[in-house]
CSV table of C-alpha atoms in Angstrom, one decimal:
chain,number,residue,atom,x,y,z
X,1,MET,CA,25.4,-2.1,-2.1
X,2,ASN,CA,26.1,-4.7,1.6
X,3,TYR,CA,23.0,-5.8,3.2
X,4,THR,CA,24.3,-7.3,6.6
X,5,GLY,CA,22.2,-9.4,8.5
X,6,VAL,CA,21.6,-12.1,11.3
X,7,ALA,CA,19.3,-14.6,11.0
X,8,THR,CA,16.9,-14.3,13.9
X,9,ALA,CA,-0.6,-5.4,-11.1
X,10,PRO,CA,-1.9,-3.1,-14.7
X,11,ASP,CA,-3.8,-0.9,-15.1
X,12,PRO,CA,-6.1,-1.1,-18.4
X,13,THR,CA,-6.4,1.6,-19.0
X,14,PRO,CA,-3.7,3.9,-16.8
X,15,ASP,CA,-4.9,6.9,-18.1
X,16,ALA,CA,-9.2,6.6,-17.3
X,17,PRO,CA,-10.6,7.3,-14.3
X,18,GLY,CA,-11.5,4.3,-12.9
X,19,PRO,CA,-10.0,1.7,-9.9
X,20,LEU,CA,-7.8,-1.2,-10.6
X,21,ALA,CA,-10.8,-3.7,-9.6
X,22,GLU,CA,-7.7,-6.7,-9.6
X,23,HIS,CA,-9.4,-9.3,-7.5
X,24,SER,CA,-12.6,-7.9,-9.4
X,25,THR,CA,-11.7,-9.4,-12.6
X,26,VAL,CA,-10.1,-12.3,-11.7
X,27,ALA,CA,-12.4,-15.0,-13.2
X,28,VAL,CA,-11.5,-18.5,-10.4
X,29,PRO,CA,-10.8,-21.2,-12.3
X,30,SER,CA,-13.0,-24.2,-12.9
X,31,ALA,CA,-10.7,-26.9,-11.8
X,32,LEU,CA,-10.8,-24.5,-7.9
X,33,ALA,CA,-14.0,-26.6,-7.9
X,34,THR,CA,-12.5,-29.9,-7.7
X,35,THR,CA,-9.3,-29.4,-6.9
X,36,THR,CA,-8.0,-31.1,-2.7
X,37,ALA,CA,-7.1,-27.6,-1.3
X,38,VAL,CA,-3.1,-28.3,0.4
X,39,GLU,CA,-3.5,-28.0,3.6
X,40,THR,CA,-1.4,-25.9,6.0
X,41,ASP,CA,-1.5,-23.8,9.3
X,42,VAL,CA,-0.5,-20.5,7.9
X,43,VAL,CA,-1.1,-18.8,4.7
X,44,VAL,CA,0.4,-15.5,4.9
X,45,ILE,CA,-1.2,-12.9,1.4
X,46,GLY,CA,1.6,-10.7,0.0
X,47,GLY,CA,5.2,-10.5,-0.2
X,48,GLY,CA,6.1,-6.7,0.6
X,49,GLN,CA,7.6,-6.0,3.3
X,50,ALA,CA,4.2,-6.1,6.1
X,51,GLY,CA,4.5,-10.0,4.4
X,52,LEU,CA,7.9,-10.9,4.5
X,53,ALA,CA,8.2,-9.8,8.2
X,54,ALA,CA,5.5,-12.3,9.4
X,55,ALA,CA,7.2,-14.4,7.3
X,56,PHE,CA,10.6,-14.3,9.1
X,57,HIS,CA,9.0,-14.2,12.2
X,58,LEU,CA,7.3,-17.6,11.0
X,59,ARG,CA,9.9,-19.3,10.4
X,60,ARG,CA,12.3,-17.8,13.4
X,61,VAL,CA,9.4,-19.0,16.3
X,62,GLY,CA,9.9,-23.5,14.0
X,63,TYR,CA,7.3,-22.9,10.8
X,64,ARG,CA,8.5,-24.8,8.4
X,65,PRO,CA,8.2,-22.9,4.3
X,66,ASP,CA,5.9,-24.8,2.2
X,67,GLN,CA,5.1,-26.9,5.1
X,68,ASP,CA,3.7,-25.5,7.9
X,69,PHE,CA,3.1,-21.1,6.3
X,70,VAL,CA,3.2,-20.6,2.5
X,71,VAL,CA,3.1,-17.5,1.2
X,72,LEU,CA,1.4,-16.2,-2.1
X,73,ASP,CA,2.3,-12.6,-3.5
X,74,HIS,CA,0.6,-11.7,-6.7
X,75,SER,CA,3.7,-9.4,-7.8
X,76,PRO,CA,6.4,-10.7,-10.1
X,77,ARG,CA,8.7,-10.0,-9.1
X,78,PRO,CA,10.5,-9.5,-5.2
X,79,GLY,CA,9.8,-5.6,-3.8
X,80,GLY,CA,5.8,-5.1,-2.5
X,81,ALA,CA,4.5,-1.7,-3.6
X,82,TRP,CA,8.1,-0.5,-4.3
X,83,GLN,CA,9.0,-2.2,-7.1
X,84,PHE,CA,5.8,-0.1,-8.9
X,85,ARG,CA,7.6,3.2,-7.8
X,86,TRP,CA,8.8,5.7,-10.8
X,87,PRO,CA,12.3,5.7,-11.4
X,88,SER,CA,12.5,9.3,-10.8
X,89,LEU,CA,12.2,8.4,-7.2
X,90,THR,CA,15.5,8.2,-6.3
X,91,TYR,CA,16.5,6.0,-3.1
X,92,GLY,CA,18.0,9.5,-1.4
X,93,LYS,CA,14.2,10.7,-2.1
X,94,VAL,CA,12.4,8.2,0.1
X,95,HIS,CA,11.4,9.1,3.5
X,96,GLY,CA,11.3,6.4,6.3
X,97,MET,CA,12.2,3.4,4.9
X,98,HIS,CA,12.5,1.0,7.8
X,99,ALA,CA,14.7,-2.3,6.8
X,100,LEU,CA,13.1,-5.8,7.1
X,101,PRO,CA,13.8,-7.5,10.7
X,102,GLY,CA,17.1,-8.8,11.2
X,103,MET,CA,19.3,-7.7,7.6
X,104,GLU,CA,19.4,-3.8,7.3
X,105,LEU,CA,19.7,-1.8,4.4
X,106,SER,CA,23.3,-0.3,4.1
X,107,GLY,CA,25.9,0.8,1.2
X,108,ALA,CA,22.7,1.7,-1.2
X,109,ASP,CA,23.2,4.0,-3.9
X,110,PRO,CA,21.2,7.7,-3.0
X,111,GLY,CA,20.6,7.7,-7.1
X,112,ARG,CA,19.5,4.8,-7.9
X,113,PRO,CA,16.6,4.0,-8.7
X,114,SER,CA,13.9,3.1,-5.1
X,115,SER,CA,12.3,0.0,-7.0
X,116,GLU,CA,15.7,-1.0,-8.1
X,117,VAL,CA,17.0,-1.0,-4.3
X,118,ILE,CA,14.1,-2.5,-2.7
X,119,GLY,CA,13.7,-4.3,-4.7
X,120,ALA,CA,16.8,-6.1,-4.9
X,121,TYR,CA,17.1,-5.5,-0.8
X,122,PHE,CA,13.4,-7.7,-1.4
X,123,GLU,CA,14.9,-10.5,-3.0
X,124,SER,CA,18.2,-10.5,-0.7
X,125,TYR,CA,16.4,-11.1,2.3
X,126,GLU,CA,13.9,-14.1,0.7
X,127,GLN,CA,16.7,-15.7,-0.3
X,128,THR,CA,19.5,-15.2,3.2
X,129,PHE,CA,15.8,-16.3,5.2
X,130,GLY,CA,14.6,-19.3,3.1
X,131,LEU,CA,11.8,-18.0,2.6
X,132,PRO,CA,10.1,-19.1,-1.1
X,133,VAL,CA,6.9,-17.2,-2.2
X,134,HIS,CA,5.0,-17.8,-4.7
X,135,ARG,CA,4.5,-15.4,-7.7
X,136,PRO,CA,2.7,-14.2,-9.4
X,137,VAL,CA,-0.3,-16.3,-7.5
X,138,SER,CA,-3.4,-13.7,-7.5
X,139,VAL,CA,-5.6,-15.0,-4.3
X,140,LEU,CA,-9.3,-14.6,-5.3
X,141,ALA,CA,-11.3,-15.5,-2.3
X,142,VAL,CA,-10.8,-16.5,1.2
X,143,ARG,CA,-13.7,-18.3,2.7
X,144,GLU,CA,-15.3,-20.1,5.6
X,145,GLY,CA,-13.9,-24.2,4.8
X,146,ALA,CA,-14.1,-27.2,6.4
X,147,ALA,CA,-13.4,-29.3,9.5
X,148,GLY,CA,-12.3,-24.8,11.4
X,149,ARG,CA,-9.9,-23.9,8.9
X,150,LEU,CA,-10.2,-20.8,6.2
X,151,LEU,CA,-10.2,-21.7,2.4
X,152,VAL,CA,-8.0,-19.7,0.4
X,153,GLU,CA,-8.3,-19.5,-3.4
X,154,SER,CA,-6.0,-18.6,-5.5
X,155,SER,CA,-4.8,-18.2,-8.7
X,156,GLU,CA,-2.4,-21.4,-8.0
X,157,GLY,CA,-5.2,-23.7,-6.8
X,158,ARG,CA,-6.6,-23.9,-3.2
X,159,TYR,CA,-5.4,-24.2,0.3
X,160,ALA,CA,-6.6,-25.2,3.6
X,161,THR,CA,-5.2,-23.1,6.6
X,162,ARG,CA,-6.2,-22.9,10.4
X,163,ALA,CA,-5.0,-19.0,9.7
X,164,LEU,CA,-4.2,-16.2,7.2
X,165,ILE,CA,-1.9,-13.3,7.7
X,166,ASN,CA,-3.3,-10.6,4.8
X,167,ALA,CA,-0.6,-8.5,4.4
X,168,THR,CA,-1.6,-7.1,0.6
X,169,GLY,CA,-1.5,-3.9,1.4
X,170,THR,CA,-2.9,-1.1,-0.8
X,171,TRP,CA,-1.5,-0.4,-4.3
X,172,ASP,CA,-3.6,-2.3,-5.8
X,173,ARG,CA,-6.6,0.2,-5.1
X,174,PRO,CA,-5.4,3.4,-6.1
X,175,PHE,CA,-8.2,5.7,-5.2
X,176,TRP,CA,-10.0,8.2,-8.2
X,177,PRO,CA,-12.1,10.4,-6.1
X,178,ARG,CA,-15.5,11.7,-9.0
X,179,PHE,CA,-16.5,15.4,-10.2
X,180,PRO,CA,-18.9,15.7,-12.0
X,181,GLY,CA,-17.8,16.2,-16.4
X,182,GLN,CA,-14.8,13.9,-16.2
X,183,GLU,CA,-16.4,11.5,-18.4
X,184,THR,CA,-16.2,15.7,-20.9
X,185,PHE,CA,-12.7,16.4,-20.6
X,186,GLY,CA,-10.1,16.2,-23.7
X,187,GLY,CA,-7.3,15.9,-21.7
X,188,ARG,CA,-5.0,13.1,-20.3
X,189,GLN,CA,-6.4,11.5,-16.6
X,190,LEU,CA,-4.4,9.4,-14.8
X,191,HIS,CA,-3.9,8.1,-11.4
X,192,SER,CA,-0.2,8.6,-9.7
X,193,SER,CA,0.6,5.0,-9.4
X,194,ARG,CA,0.8,5.4,-13.2
X,195,TYR,CA,3.1,8.1,-13.0
X,196,GLU,CA,5.8,7.6,-15.2
X,197,GLY,CA,7.8,11.0,-14.7
X,198,PRO,CA,7.6,14.0,-15.6
X,199,GLU,CA,8.8,14.1,-19.0
X,200,ARG,CA,5.7,12.9,-20.0
X,201,PHE,CA,3.8,15.9,-18.8
X,202,ARG,CA,6.9,18.6,-20.8
X,203,GLY,CA,4.9,21.7,-21.8
X,204,ALA,CA,1.5,20.7,-20.4
X,205,ARG,CA,-0.9,22.2,-17.8
X,206,VAL,CA,-1.0,20.3,-15.7
X,207,VAL,CA,-3.5,20.3,-12.6
X,208,VAL,CA,-2.5,18.2,-9.7
X,209,VAL,CA,-5.1,17.3,-7.1
X,210,GLY,CA,-3.7,15.0,-3.3
X,211,GLY,CA,-2.3,16.6,-1.2
X,212,GLY,CA,0.2,13.7,0.3
X,213,THR,CA,3.5,13.1,0.0
X,214,SER,CA,3.4,11.5,-4.3
X,215,ALA,CA,1.4,14.8,-4.8
X,216,VAL,CA,3.9,16.7,-2.8
X,217,GLN,CA,6.9,14.4,-4.9
X,218,GLN,CA,5.3,14.5,-8.7
X,219,LEU,CA,4.8,18.0,-8.3
X,220,LEU,CA,8.1,19.1,-7.3
X,221,GLU,CA,9.6,16.8,-10.4
X,222,ILE,CA,6.7,18.0,-13.5
X,223,ALA,CA,6.4,21.8,-12.1
X,224,PRO,CA,10.1,23.1,-14.5
X,225,VAL,CA,9.1,21.1,-17.1
X,226,ALA,CA,5.3,22.0,-17.3
X,227,ALA,CA,4.2,24.7,-19.3
X,228,ALA,CA,2.2,25.8,-15.8
X,229,THR,CA,0.8,23.2,-13.0
X,230,THR,CA,-1.9,23.7,-10.7
X,231,TRP,CA,-2.2,22.3,-6.8
X,232,VAL,CA,-5.7,21.6,-5.2
X,233,THR,CA,-6.3,19.1,-2.3
X,234,ARG,CA,-9.2,19.0,0.5
X,235,ARG,CA,-7.8,20.0,3.2
X,236,PRO,CA,-5.0,22.4,3.2
X,237,PRO,CA,-1.5,21.2,3.7
X,238,VAL,CA,0.1,20.6,6.6
X,239,PHE,CA,3.9,20.9,6.9
X,240,ARG,CA,6.1,19.6,9.3
X,241,GLU,CA,9.0,21.4,10.7
X,242,GLY,CA,12.1,19.6,12.8
X,243,SER,CA,12.7,16.0,14.0
X,244,PHE,CA,9.7,14.0,13.5
X,245,GLY,CA,10.8,11.1,17.2
X,246,GLU,CA,9.2,8.3,18.2
X,247,GLU,CA,6.5,9.8,20.3
X,248,GLU,CA,5.3,11.3,17.8
X,249,GLY,CA,5.3,9.0,15.6
X,250,ARG,CA,3.1,6.8,18.3
X,251,ALA,CA,0.7,9.6,18.7
X,252,ALA,CA,0.2,9.3,15.6
X,253,VAL,CA,-0.5,5.7,15.1
X,254,ALA,CA,-2.7,6.2,18.1
X,255,LEU,CA,-5.4,8.1,15.9
X,256,VAL,CA,-5.0,6.1,13.6
X,257,GLU,CA,-5.7,3.0,15.7
X,258,GLU,CA,-8.8,4.8,16.6
X,259,ARG,CA,-10.5,5.0,13.8
X,260,VAL,CA,-10.1,1.2,13.4
X,261,ARG,CA,-11.0,0.5,16.9
X,262,ARG,CA,-14.3,2.1,16.1
X,263,GLY,CA,-14.8,0.6,12.6
X,264,LEU,CA,-14.0,2.6,10.1
X,265,PRO,CA,-12.2,3.0,7.4
X,266,PRO,CA,-8.2,3.0,8.1
X,267,GLN,CA,-7.0,7.0,6.9
X,268,SER,CA,-3.3,6.4,6.6
X,269,VAL,CA,-0.7,7.3,8.5
X,270,VAL,CA,0.3,10.6,6.6
X,271,SER,CA,-3.3,12.2,6.9
X,272,VAL,CA,-2.1,12.5,10.8
X,273,THR,CA,1.5,13.3,10.8
X,274,GLY,CA,1.8,16.2,8.1
X,275,LEU,CA,3.6,16.0,4.9
X,276,PRO,CA,7.6,16.8,6.2
X,277,MET,CA,9.6,19.8,5.3
X,278,THR,CA,12.8,19.4,2.8
X,279,ASP,CA,14.7,21.8,1.7
X,280,ALA,CA,13.4,21.2,-2.1
X,281,ILE,CA,9.6,22.0,-0.3
X,282,ARG,CA,10.9,25.1,0.5
X,283,ARG,CA,12.1,26.6,-2.3
X,284,ALA,CA,9.6,24.9,-4.2
X,285,ARG,CA,6.8,26.4,-1.0
X,286,GLU,CA,8.6,30.5,-1.8
X,287,SER,CA,9.0,30.1,-5.6
X,288,GLY,CA,5.4,29.5,-5.6
X,289,VAL,CA,5.2,26.1,-6.8
X,290,LEU,CA,3.7,25.0,-3.8
X,291,GLU,CA,0.7,27.5,-3.5
X,292,ARG,CA,-3.2,25.6,-3.2
X,293,LEU,CA,-5.9,25.7,-4.1
X,294,PRO,CA,-8.7,23.7,-2.8
X,295,LEU,CA,-11.1,21.8,-4.6
X,296,PHE,CA,-12.4,22.7,-7.9
X,297,GLU,CA,-16.0,22.2,-7.8
X,298,ARG,CA,-16.4,20.2,-11.4
X,299,ILE,CA,-14.3,19.7,-14.7
X,300,THR,CA,-15.2,20.6,-18.3
X,301,PRO,CA,-13.4,19.7,-21.6
X,302,THR,CA,-11.0,22.3,-21.8
X,303,GLY,CA,-10.0,22.3,-17.5
X,304,VAL,CA,-11.4,22.6,-14.2
X,305,ILE,CA,-13.9,25.4,-12.2
X,306,TRP,CA,-14.6,26.5,-9.0
X,307,ALA,CA,-17.6,27.4,-7.6
X,308,ASP,CA,-16.7,31.1,-7.5
X,309,GLY,CA,-16.2,30.8,-12.3
X,310,ARG,CA,-12.2,30.7,-11.7
X,311,ARG,CA,-11.1,28.6,-14.3
X,312,VAL,CA,-8.0,26.3,-15.0
X,313,ALA,CA,-7.1,25.4,-19.2
X,314,ALA,CA,-6.1,22.0,-17.8
X,315,ASP,CA,-3.8,19.1,-21.0
X,316,VAL,CA,-3.2,16.7,-17.8
X,317,ILE,CA,-5.7,15.7,-14.5
X,318,LEU,CA,-2.9,13.6,-12.2
X,319,TYR,CA,-5.0,12.7,-9.5
X,320,ALA,CA,-2.2,11.9,-6.4
X,321,THR,CA,-5.3,10.4,-4.4
X,322,GLY,CA,-3.8,8.0,-2.4
X,323,PHE,CA,-5.4,4.4,-2.5
X,324,ARG,CA,-7.3,2.1,-0.6
X,325,ALA,CA,-7.0,-1.6,1.3
X,326,ALA,CA,-7.2,-4.1,-1.5
X,327,ILE,CA,-9.4,-6.4,0.9
X,328,ASP,CA,-12.2,-7.1,-1.1
X,329,HIS,CA,-10.7,-11.3,-1.7
X,330,LEU,CA,-11.8,-11.4,2.5
X,331,ALA,CA,-15.5,-9.8,1.3
X,332,PRO,CA,-16.8,-13.6,1.7
X,333,LEU,CA,-15.7,-13.6,5.3
X,334,LYS,CA,-17.6,-10.8,6.4
X,335,LEU,CA,-15.2,-9.0,8.2
X,336,ARG,CA,-16.3,-5.6,7.7
X,337,GLU,CA,-18.5,-3.3,10.1
X,338,PRO,CA,-21.3,-0.9,9.3
X,339,GLY,CA,-19.1,1.8,9.2
X,340,GLY,CA,-16.8,0.0,6.1
X,341,GLY,CA,-13.9,-1.4,8.4
X,342,ILE,CA,-13.0,-3.9,10.3
X,343,ARG,CA,-12.7,-4.2,13.7
X,344,MET,CA,-9.1,-4.6,15.1
X,345,ASP,CA,-7.5,-6.0,18.5
X,346,GLY,CA,-3.6,-5.3,17.5
X,347,THR,CA,-3.7,-7.4,14.6
X,348,ARG,CA,-6.4,-9.8,14.7
X,349,THR,CA,-10.0,-9.2,13.9
X,350,LEU,CA,-12.6,-9.4,16.2
X,351,ARG,CA,-15.4,-11.1,13.9
X,352,ASP,CA,-12.5,-13.8,12.8
X,353,PRO,CA,-9.3,-14.3,15.3
X,354,ARG,CA,-7.9,-16.6,12.5
X,355,VAL,CA,-7.6,-13.6,10.5
X,356,HIS,CA,-4.5,-11.0,10.3
X,357,LEU,CA,-4.2,-7.5,8.8
X,358,VAL,CA,-0.7,-6.4,8.8
X,359,GLY,CA,0.2,-2.9,6.6
X,360,TYR,CA,-3.3,-2.1,6.9
X,361,GLY,CA,-4.4,1.1,9.0
X,362,PRO,CA,-2.0,1.8,11.9
X,363,SER,CA,0.6,-1.0,10.9
X,364,ALA,CA,1.0,0.6,7.4
X,365,SER,CA,4.0,1.5,7.3
X,366,THR,CA,7.8,-0.1,6.9
X,367,ILE,CA,8.7,-0.1,10.5
X,368,GLY,CA,4.9,-0.7,11.2
X,369,ALA,CA,4.4,-3.6,8.9
X,370,ASN,CA,7.8,-5.3,11.0
X,371,ARG,CA,6.4,-4.7,14.5
X,372,ALA,CA,2.3,-6.0,13.5
X,373,GLY,CA,4.2,-9.1,11.4
X,374,ARG,CA,6.1,-9.8,15.0
X,375,ALA,CA,2.8,-9.7,16.8
X,376,ALA,CA,0.3,-11.4,14.7
X,377,VAL,CA,2.5,-13.6,14.6
X,378,HIS,CA,2.9,-14.5,18.6
X,379,ASP,CA,-0.8,-14.2,18.1
X,380,ILE,CA,-1.3,-17.0,16.0
X,381,ARG,CA,0.9,-19.0,18.1
X,382,HIS,CA,-1.2,-19.5,21.3
X,383,LEU,CA,-4.0,-19.7,19.0
X,384,LEU,CA,-3.0,-22.2,17.2
X,385,ALA,CA,-1.6,-24.3,20.2
X,386,SER,CA,-5.4,-24.2,22.0
X,387,ALA,CA,-7.0,-25.1,18.4
X,388,PRO,CA,-8.1,-28.4,18.7
X,389,GLY,CA,-6.2,-30.6,15.7
X,390,PRO,CA,-2.9,-31.6,15.6
X,391,VAL,CA,-0.2,-27.9,15.1
X,392,SER,CA,2.4,-28.7,12.8
């Protein structure tokens, strides 16, 4: 594998329904109350694609790592959310992985797990561009500080920063839908974020809930070893034939941006792009594996049931129901609108121009994260140049 370029948390009960709650369950160390905050110009929260892109652009325009800016990441290793992907998701199955700015990923073995390939790529990227990432560090809260700074409280101490780039993504907040009777189910329930491969489903009757890419990828792996599979989605899935070019990409992102401008929670980009039609998906549709049913009405001890009386027996229910933005630590800043989302202008939050969200909403894709990181740094340079106080 070659990297070329020019310098320019685990759920404690993974089989039970319920969201990860890292930001809400980590106790604030009492030492934070007396620890002197370290002053810096920019804090980047998150060391995945969006966070590294932002760090790259910060360094490129002259900000010094661990002096003018610091990157905090709660994950144990480089790789962002990719490090947690299931082993059978090989690099050759990954769709739309866009390289980080300034360094291409080439020559990767398509049969190697994507978690290993991308984790190694991110690690090499951090080393190549001299981007030290503090990990594992959990950010507990961001609140108003003194002298116009934001106070970032973390498991390694406090930072008083003039600007913030939040790049925490969604992996820490898997969405669990709620159904009547869910607590009575006698089998196993898990979210797709805890999927480890098809073997644990061998011989089982499996209901897969969700209409996104992960649902389809995991269903296609499970179907050959399961006793039976049933696929249910809230809306009929849309499969996209043909190429998906730059013009189509801009149109899809514009739809997500419109929700953000209205102060609504963002939808995923794939919800407006549709699912890419591949040879494997085409074969699965022809064989009946991707025959979709609408959402059931409730869950029973032995399976699921629809309003019309139809029943399906199940040993496992797999919720491939997506994620929500992991931004609970920003709650003290009161950035949310009445509609539940955060209104933004580009990457800048309208309620606090010091706070930028990258990898959120329209930038929640690998190529979008790169562009958002660059845009956030551009805005922050202007903000700090015009704000009172010394600029590092």
